[in-house]
Short mmCIF file of C-alpha atoms and ligand atoms in Angstrom, two decimals:
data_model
loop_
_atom_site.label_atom_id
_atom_site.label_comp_id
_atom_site.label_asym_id
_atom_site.label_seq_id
_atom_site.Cartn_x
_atom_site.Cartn_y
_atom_site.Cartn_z
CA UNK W 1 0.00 0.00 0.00
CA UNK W 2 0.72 3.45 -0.92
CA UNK W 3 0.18 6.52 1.25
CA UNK W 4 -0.74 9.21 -1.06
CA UNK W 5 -2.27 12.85 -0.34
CA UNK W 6 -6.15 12.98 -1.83
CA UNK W 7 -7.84 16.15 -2.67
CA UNK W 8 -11.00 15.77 -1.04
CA UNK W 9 -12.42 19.49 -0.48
CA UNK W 10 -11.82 22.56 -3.04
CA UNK W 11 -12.78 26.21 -2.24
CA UNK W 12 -12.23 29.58 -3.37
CA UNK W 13 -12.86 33.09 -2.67
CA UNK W 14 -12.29 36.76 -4.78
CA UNK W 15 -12.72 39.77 -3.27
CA UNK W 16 -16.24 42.02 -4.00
CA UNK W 17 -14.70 44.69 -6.02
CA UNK W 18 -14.38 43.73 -9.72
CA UNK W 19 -11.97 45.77 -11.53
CA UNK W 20 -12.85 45.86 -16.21
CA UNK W 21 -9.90 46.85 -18.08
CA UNK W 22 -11.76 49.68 -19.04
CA UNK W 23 -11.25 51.39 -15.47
CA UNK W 24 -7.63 51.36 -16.30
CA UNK W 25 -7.80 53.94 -19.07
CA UNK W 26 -9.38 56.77 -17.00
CA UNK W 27 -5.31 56.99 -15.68
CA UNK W 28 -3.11 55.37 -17.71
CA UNK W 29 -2.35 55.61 -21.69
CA UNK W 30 -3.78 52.04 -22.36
CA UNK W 31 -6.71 50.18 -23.68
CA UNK W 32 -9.26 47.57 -22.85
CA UNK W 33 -7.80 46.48 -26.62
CA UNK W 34 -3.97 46.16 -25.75
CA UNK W 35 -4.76 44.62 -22.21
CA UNK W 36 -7.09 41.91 -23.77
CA UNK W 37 -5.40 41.24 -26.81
CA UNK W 38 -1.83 40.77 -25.28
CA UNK W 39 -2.87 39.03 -21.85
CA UNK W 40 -6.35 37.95 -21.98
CA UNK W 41 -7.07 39.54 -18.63
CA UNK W 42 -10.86 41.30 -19.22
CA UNK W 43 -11.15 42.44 -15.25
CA UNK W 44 -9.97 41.52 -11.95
CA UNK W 45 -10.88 41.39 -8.25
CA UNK W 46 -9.00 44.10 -5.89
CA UNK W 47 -9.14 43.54 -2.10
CA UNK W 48 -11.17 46.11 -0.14
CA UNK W 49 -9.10 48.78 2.19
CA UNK W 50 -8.43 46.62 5.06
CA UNK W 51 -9.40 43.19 3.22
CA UNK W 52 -5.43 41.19 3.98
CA UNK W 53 -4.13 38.13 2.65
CA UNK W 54 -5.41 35.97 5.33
CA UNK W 55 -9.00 37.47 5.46
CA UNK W 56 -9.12 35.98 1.46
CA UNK W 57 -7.52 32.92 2.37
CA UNK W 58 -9.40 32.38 5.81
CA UNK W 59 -12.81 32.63 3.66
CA UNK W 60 -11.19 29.94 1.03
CA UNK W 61 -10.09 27.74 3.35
CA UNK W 62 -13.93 27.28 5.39
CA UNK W 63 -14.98 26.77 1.68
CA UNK W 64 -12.78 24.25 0.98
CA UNK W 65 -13.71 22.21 4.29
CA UNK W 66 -17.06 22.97 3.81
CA UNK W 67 -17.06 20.96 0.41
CA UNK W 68 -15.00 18.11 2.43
CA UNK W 69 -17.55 18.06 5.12
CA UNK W 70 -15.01 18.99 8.18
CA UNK W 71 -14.31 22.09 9.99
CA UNK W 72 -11.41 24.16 11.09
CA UNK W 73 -10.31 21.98 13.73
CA UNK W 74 -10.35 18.88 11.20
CA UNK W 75 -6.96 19.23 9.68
CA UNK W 76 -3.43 19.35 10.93
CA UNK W 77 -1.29 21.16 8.61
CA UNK W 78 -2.33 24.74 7.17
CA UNK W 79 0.32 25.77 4.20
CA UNK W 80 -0.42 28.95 3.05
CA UNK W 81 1.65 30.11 -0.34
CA UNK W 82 1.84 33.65 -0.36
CA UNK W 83 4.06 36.70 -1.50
CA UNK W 84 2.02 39.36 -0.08
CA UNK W 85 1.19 38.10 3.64
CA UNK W 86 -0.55 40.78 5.66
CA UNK W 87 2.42 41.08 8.46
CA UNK W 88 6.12 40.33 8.01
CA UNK W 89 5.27 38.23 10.98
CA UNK W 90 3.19 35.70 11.68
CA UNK W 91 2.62 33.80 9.27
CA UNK W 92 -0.46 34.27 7.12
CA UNK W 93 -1.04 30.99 7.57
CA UNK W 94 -1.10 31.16 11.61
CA UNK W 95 -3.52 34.02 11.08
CA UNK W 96 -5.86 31.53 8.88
CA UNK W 97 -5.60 28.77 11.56
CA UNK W 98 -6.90 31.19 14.10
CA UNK W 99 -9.96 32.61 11.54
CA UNK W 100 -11.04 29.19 10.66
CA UNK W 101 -10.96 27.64 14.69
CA UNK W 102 -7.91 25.42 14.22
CA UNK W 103 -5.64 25.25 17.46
CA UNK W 104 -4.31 21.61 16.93
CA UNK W 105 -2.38 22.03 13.74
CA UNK W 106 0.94 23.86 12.93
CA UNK W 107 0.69 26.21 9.77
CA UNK W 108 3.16 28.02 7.79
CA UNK W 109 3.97 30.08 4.82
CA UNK W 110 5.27 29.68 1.67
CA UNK W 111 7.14 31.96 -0.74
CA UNK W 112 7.32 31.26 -3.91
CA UNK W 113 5.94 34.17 -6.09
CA UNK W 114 3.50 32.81 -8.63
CA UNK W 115 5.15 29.28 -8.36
CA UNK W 116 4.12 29.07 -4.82
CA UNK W 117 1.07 26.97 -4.96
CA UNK W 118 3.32 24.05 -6.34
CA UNK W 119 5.67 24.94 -3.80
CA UNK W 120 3.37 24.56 -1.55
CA UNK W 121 1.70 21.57 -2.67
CA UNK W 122 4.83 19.94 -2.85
CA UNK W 123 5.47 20.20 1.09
CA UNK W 124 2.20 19.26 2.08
CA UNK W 125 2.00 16.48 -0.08
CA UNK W 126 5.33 15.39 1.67
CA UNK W 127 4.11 15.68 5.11
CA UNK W 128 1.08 13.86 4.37
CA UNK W 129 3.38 10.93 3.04
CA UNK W 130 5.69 11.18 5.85
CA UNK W 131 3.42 10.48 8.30
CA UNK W 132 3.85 14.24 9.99
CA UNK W 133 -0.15 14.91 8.71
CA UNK W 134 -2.94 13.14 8.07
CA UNK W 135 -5.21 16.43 6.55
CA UNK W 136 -3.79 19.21 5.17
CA UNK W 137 -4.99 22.79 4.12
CA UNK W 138 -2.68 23.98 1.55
CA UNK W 139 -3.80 27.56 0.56
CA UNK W 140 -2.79 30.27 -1.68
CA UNK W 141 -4.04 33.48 -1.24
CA UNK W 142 -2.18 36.85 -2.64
CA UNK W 143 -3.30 41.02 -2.60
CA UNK W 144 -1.08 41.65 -5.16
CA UNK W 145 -3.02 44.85 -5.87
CA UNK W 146 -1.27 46.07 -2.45
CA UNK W 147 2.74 46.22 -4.76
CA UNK W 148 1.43 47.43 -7.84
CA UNK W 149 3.47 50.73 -9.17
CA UNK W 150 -0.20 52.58 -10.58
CA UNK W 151 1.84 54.28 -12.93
CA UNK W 152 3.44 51.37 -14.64
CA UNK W 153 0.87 50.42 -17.33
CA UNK W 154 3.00 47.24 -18.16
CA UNK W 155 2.00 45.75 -14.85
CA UNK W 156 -0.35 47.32 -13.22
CA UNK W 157 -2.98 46.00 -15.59
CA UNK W 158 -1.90 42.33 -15.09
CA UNK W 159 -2.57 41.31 -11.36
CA UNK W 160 -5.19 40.12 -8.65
CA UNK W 161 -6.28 39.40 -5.86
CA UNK W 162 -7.81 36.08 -4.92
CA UNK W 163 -7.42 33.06 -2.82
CA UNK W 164 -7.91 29.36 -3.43
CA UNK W 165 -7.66 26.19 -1.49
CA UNK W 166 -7.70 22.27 -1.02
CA UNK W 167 -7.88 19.99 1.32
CA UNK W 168 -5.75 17.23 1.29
CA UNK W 169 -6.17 14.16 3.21
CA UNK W 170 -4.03 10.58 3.79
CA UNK W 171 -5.39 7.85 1.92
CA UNK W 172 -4.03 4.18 0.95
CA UNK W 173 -3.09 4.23 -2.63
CA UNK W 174 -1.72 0.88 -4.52
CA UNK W 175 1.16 2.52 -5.95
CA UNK W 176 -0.08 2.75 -9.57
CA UNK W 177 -0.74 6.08 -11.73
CA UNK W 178 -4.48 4.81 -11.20
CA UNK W 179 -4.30 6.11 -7.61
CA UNK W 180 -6.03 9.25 -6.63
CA UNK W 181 -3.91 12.24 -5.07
CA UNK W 182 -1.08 13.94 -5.75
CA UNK W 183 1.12 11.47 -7.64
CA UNK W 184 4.37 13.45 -8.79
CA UNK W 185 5.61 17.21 -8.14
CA UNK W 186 8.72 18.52 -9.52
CA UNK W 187 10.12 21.85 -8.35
CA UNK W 188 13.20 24.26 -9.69
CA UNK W 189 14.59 27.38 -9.05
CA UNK W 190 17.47 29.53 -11.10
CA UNK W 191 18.41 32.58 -9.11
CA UNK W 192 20.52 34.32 -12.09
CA UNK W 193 17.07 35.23 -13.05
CA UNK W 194 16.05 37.33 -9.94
CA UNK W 195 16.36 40.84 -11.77
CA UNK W 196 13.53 40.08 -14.16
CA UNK W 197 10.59 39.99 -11.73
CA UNK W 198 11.01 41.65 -8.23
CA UNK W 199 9.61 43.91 -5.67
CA UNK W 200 11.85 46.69 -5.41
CA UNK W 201 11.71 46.39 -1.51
CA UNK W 202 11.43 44.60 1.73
CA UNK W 203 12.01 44.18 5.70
CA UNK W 204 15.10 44.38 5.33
CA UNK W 205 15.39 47.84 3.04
CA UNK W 206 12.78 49.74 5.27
CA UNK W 207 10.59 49.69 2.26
CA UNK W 208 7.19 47.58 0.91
CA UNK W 209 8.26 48.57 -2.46
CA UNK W 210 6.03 47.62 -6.12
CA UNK W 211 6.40 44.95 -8.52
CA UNK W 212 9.20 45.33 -11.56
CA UNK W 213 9.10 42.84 -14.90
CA UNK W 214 10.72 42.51 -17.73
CA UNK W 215 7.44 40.97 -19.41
CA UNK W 216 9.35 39.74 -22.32
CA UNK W 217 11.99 38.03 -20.69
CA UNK W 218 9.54 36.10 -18.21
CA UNK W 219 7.22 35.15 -20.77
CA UNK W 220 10.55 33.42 -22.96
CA UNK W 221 11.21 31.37 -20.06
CA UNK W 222 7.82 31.01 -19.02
CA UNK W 223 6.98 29.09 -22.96
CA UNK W 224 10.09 26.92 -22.12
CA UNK W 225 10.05 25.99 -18.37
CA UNK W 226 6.60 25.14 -17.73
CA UNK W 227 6.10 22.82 -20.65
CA UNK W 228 9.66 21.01 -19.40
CA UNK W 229 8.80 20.88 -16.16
CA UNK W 230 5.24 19.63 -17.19
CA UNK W 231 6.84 17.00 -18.78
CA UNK W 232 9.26 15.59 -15.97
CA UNK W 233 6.40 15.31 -13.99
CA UNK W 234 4.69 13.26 -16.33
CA UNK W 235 7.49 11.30 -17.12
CA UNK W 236 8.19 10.32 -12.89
CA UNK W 237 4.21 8.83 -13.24
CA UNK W 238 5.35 7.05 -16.44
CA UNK W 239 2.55 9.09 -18.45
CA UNK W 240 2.64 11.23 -20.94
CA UNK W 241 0.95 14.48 -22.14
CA UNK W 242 -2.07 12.13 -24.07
CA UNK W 243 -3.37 10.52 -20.61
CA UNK W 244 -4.15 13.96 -18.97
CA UNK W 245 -7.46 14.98 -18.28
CA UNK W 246 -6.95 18.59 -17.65
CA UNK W 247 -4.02 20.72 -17.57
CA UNK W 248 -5.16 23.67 -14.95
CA UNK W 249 -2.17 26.07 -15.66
CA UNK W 250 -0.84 29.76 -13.66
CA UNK W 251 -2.79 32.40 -15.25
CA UNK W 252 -0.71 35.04 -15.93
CA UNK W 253 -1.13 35.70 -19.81
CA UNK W 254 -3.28 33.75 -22.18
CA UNK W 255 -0.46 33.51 -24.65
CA UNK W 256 1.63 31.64 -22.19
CA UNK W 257 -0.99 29.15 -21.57
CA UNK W 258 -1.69 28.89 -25.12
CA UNK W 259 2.26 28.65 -26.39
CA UNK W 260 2.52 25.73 -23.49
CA UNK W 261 -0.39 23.60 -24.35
CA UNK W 262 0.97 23.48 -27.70
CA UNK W 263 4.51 22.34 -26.20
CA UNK W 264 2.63 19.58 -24.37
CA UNK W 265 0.54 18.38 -27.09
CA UNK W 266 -2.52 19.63 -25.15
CA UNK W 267 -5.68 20.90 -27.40
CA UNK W 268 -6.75 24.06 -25.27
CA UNK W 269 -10.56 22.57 -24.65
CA UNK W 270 -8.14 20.48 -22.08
CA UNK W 271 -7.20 23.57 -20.04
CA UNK W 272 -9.09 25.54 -17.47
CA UNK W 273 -8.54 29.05 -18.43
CA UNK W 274 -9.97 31.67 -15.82
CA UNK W 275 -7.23 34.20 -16.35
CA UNK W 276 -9.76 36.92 -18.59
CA UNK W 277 -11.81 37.12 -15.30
CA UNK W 278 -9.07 37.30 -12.35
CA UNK W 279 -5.93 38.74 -14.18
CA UNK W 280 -2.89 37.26 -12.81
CA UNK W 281 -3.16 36.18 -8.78
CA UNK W 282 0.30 34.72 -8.56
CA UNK W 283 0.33 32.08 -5.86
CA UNK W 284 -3.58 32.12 -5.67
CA UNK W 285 -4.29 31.45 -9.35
CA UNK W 286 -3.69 27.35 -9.61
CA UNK W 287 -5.96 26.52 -6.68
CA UNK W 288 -8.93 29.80 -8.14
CA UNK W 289 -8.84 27.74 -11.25
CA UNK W 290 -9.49 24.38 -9.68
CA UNK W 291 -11.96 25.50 -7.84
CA UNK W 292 -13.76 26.95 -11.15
CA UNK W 293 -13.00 24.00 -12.69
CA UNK W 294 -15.00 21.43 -10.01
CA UNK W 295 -17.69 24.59 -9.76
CA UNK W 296 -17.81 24.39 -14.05
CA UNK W 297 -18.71 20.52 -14.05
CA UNK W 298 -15.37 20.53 -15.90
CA UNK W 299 -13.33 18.37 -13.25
CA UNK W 300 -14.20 15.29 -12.07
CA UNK W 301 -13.40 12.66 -9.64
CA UNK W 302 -10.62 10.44 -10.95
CA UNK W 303 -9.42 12.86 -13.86
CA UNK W 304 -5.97 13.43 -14.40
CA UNK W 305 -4.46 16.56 -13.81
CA UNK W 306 -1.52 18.61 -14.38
CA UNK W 307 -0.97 21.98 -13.08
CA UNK W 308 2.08 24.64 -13.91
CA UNK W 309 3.43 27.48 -12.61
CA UNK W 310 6.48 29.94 -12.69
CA UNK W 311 6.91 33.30 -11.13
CA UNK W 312 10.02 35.40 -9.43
CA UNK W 313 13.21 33.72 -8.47
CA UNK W 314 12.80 32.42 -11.27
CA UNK W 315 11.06 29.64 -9.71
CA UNK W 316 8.99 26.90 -11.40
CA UNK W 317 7.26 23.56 -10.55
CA UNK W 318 4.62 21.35 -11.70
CA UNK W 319 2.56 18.74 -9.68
CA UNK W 320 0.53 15.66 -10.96
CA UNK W 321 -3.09 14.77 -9.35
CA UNK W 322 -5.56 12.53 -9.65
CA UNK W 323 -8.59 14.24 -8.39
N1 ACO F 401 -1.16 49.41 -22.64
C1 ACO F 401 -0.67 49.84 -23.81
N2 ACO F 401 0.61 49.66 -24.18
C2 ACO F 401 1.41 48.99 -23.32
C3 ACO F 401 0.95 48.51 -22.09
C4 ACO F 401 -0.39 48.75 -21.75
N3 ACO F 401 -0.94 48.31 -20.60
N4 ACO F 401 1.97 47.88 -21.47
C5 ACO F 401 3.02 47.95 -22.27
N5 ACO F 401 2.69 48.63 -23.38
C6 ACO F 401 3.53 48.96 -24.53
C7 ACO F 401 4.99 48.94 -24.21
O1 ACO F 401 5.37 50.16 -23.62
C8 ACO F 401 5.60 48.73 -25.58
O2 ACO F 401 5.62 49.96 -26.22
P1 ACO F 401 6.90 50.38 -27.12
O3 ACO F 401 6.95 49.32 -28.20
O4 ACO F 401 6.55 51.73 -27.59
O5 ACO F 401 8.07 50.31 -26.20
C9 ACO F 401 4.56 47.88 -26.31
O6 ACO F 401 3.34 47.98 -25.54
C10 ACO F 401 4.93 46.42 -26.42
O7 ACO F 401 5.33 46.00 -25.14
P2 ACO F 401 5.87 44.56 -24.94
O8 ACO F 401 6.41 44.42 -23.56
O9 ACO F 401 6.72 44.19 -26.10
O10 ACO F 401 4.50 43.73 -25.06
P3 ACO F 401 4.32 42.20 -25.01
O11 ACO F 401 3.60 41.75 -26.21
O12 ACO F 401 5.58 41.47 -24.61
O13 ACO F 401 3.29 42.03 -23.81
C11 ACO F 401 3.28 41.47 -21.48
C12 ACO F 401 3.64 42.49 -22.52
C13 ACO F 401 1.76 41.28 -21.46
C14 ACO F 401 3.75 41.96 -20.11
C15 ACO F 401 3.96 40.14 -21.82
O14 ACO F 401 5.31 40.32 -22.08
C16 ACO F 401 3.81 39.11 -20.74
O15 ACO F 401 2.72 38.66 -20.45
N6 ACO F 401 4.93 38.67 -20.14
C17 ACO F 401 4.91 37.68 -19.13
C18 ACO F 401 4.48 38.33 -17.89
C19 ACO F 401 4.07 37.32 -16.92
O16 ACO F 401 3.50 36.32 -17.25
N7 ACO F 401 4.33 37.62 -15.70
C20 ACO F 401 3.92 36.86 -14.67
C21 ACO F 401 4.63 35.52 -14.59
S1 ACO F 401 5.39 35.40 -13.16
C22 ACO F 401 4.28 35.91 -12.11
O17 ACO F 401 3.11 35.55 -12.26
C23 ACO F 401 4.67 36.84 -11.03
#
């Protein structure tokens, strides 16, 4: 037998305030056109004054139990992947334990930019195999609206905020592909590549600072690294691209997602696409999409899945589930 990591509750949450491209041309020489045409983003949910990180992911998470039937107190691991977490301490995550009535578990953050969910997914789906947890909450949940430079029209017009979540629980697997869970991850990181996506500050520069990208640059290595890294997952399950279900991709750009379907060999009625309605949400965007996947009817028990993701570092992982 085979202890492997089973989704078994999905959730999400956006924030009220839903932002059309068109709002962005009252302030900045752009157009609903150029935003749509080069990213695909239509409009995107901004966090309310005072609405943090952990208020998003807080509300994802009691979704996410609520569709597994448990409550707060039901799991013992709470991963939160984050970049924009609403203190430099505590965690986010310890502030989501404490909103959703959990005071058994231990819960931590991760930071991976928009690679974080597989980050993330990654070490829960370890612990859960270790032994260290039976349930899991892995979480991610950004307010990227909060390091946006508003006069920068070549980013500013790309982000979101959101949150997303599973629960993940120990089940006996037999070993095979056929198994449901989490069957492969594989994660990577190349920090030559740190000057073309950053915040400009930090805790340690007195500073909160705003996003920087060199668009072109990420999206090269974007086409490239999540299609290989796509691949090497497959490839440690001994499947290939033709035995997936559903590729649920990071939403960053529509082009991206497009250019790396084609790399895998994936027709794009195979991918969950949610990117034109919540713009890029970095760490929250993999686990928003499942969620409007199972919501859509379009993900079912038992269907392969591979999700893909790459963000600052650069970092950039991929994970294998059967849901
Ligand atoms: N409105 C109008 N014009 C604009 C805008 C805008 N909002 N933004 C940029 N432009 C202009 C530029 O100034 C440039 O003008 P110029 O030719 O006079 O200099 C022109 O449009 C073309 O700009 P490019 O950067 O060449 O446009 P491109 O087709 O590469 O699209 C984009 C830009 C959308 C940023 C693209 O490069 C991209 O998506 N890159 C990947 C970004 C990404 O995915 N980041 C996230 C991944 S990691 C993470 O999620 C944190």
């Amino acid at each position: 037998m085979t202890r492997r990591a089973v989704v078994i509750g999905v959730g999400h949450y956006l924030p009220e305030r839903v932002v059309p491209n068109s709002e962005f041309e009252k302030s900045l020489d752009t157009t609903d056109e150029w935003i749509k045409s080069r990213s695909g983003i239509e409009r995107r949910h901004f966090a309310a004054p005072g609405e943090t990180t952990s208020d998003l992911g807080a509300k994802a998470a009691m979704k996410a139990l609520k569709s597994a039937g448990l409550t707060g107190e039901d799991v013992d691991a709470i991963v939160v992947a984050t970049s924009t977490a609403d203190l430099t301490f505590p965690s986010a995550a310890t502030m989501v334990q404490d909103a959703i009535g959990n005071t058994k578990g231990f819960a931590f953050d991760v930071q991976a930019v928009c690679a974080g969910f597989a980050f993330a997914l990654a070490n829960a789906n370890a612990l859960i195999v270790s032994g260290q947890a039976n349930r899991a909450l892995v979480i991610g949940a950004e307010t990227f609206s909060r390091i946006m430079d508003w006069t920068d029209r070549s980013t500013c017009v790309l982000f979101g905020d959101g949150a997303g979540a599973l629960v993940l629980e120990a089940q006996e697997g037999n070993g095979t592909a056929d198994d449901r869970g989490v069957l492969a991850t594989d994660l990577n990181s190349d920090g030559r590549y740190k000057e073309i996506l950053y915040v400009d500050g930090g805790v340690s520069t007195h500073t909160t600072g705003v996003l920087k990208m060199q668009g072109k640059e990420v999206f090269r290595h974007a086409v490239e690294k999540l299609a290989e890294t796509a691949h090497t997952s497959l490839a440690k399950v001994g499947l290939t691209a033709e035995d997936v279900d559903w590729v649920v991709p990071h939403q960053a750009n529509i082009r991206i997602i497009k250019s790396t379907a084609k790399k895998l060999g994936v027709d794009m009625d195979r991918v969950v696409v949610t990117v034109q309605d919540h713009g890029n949400t970095s760490a929250a965007s993999i686990p928003l999409a499942l969620s409007v996947g199972v919501e859509n009817s379009q993900i079912k028990q038992g269907d392969l899945i591979v999700t893909e993701a790459i963000g600052g570092g650069l970092a950039w992982g991929s994970a294998i589930i059967r849901w």
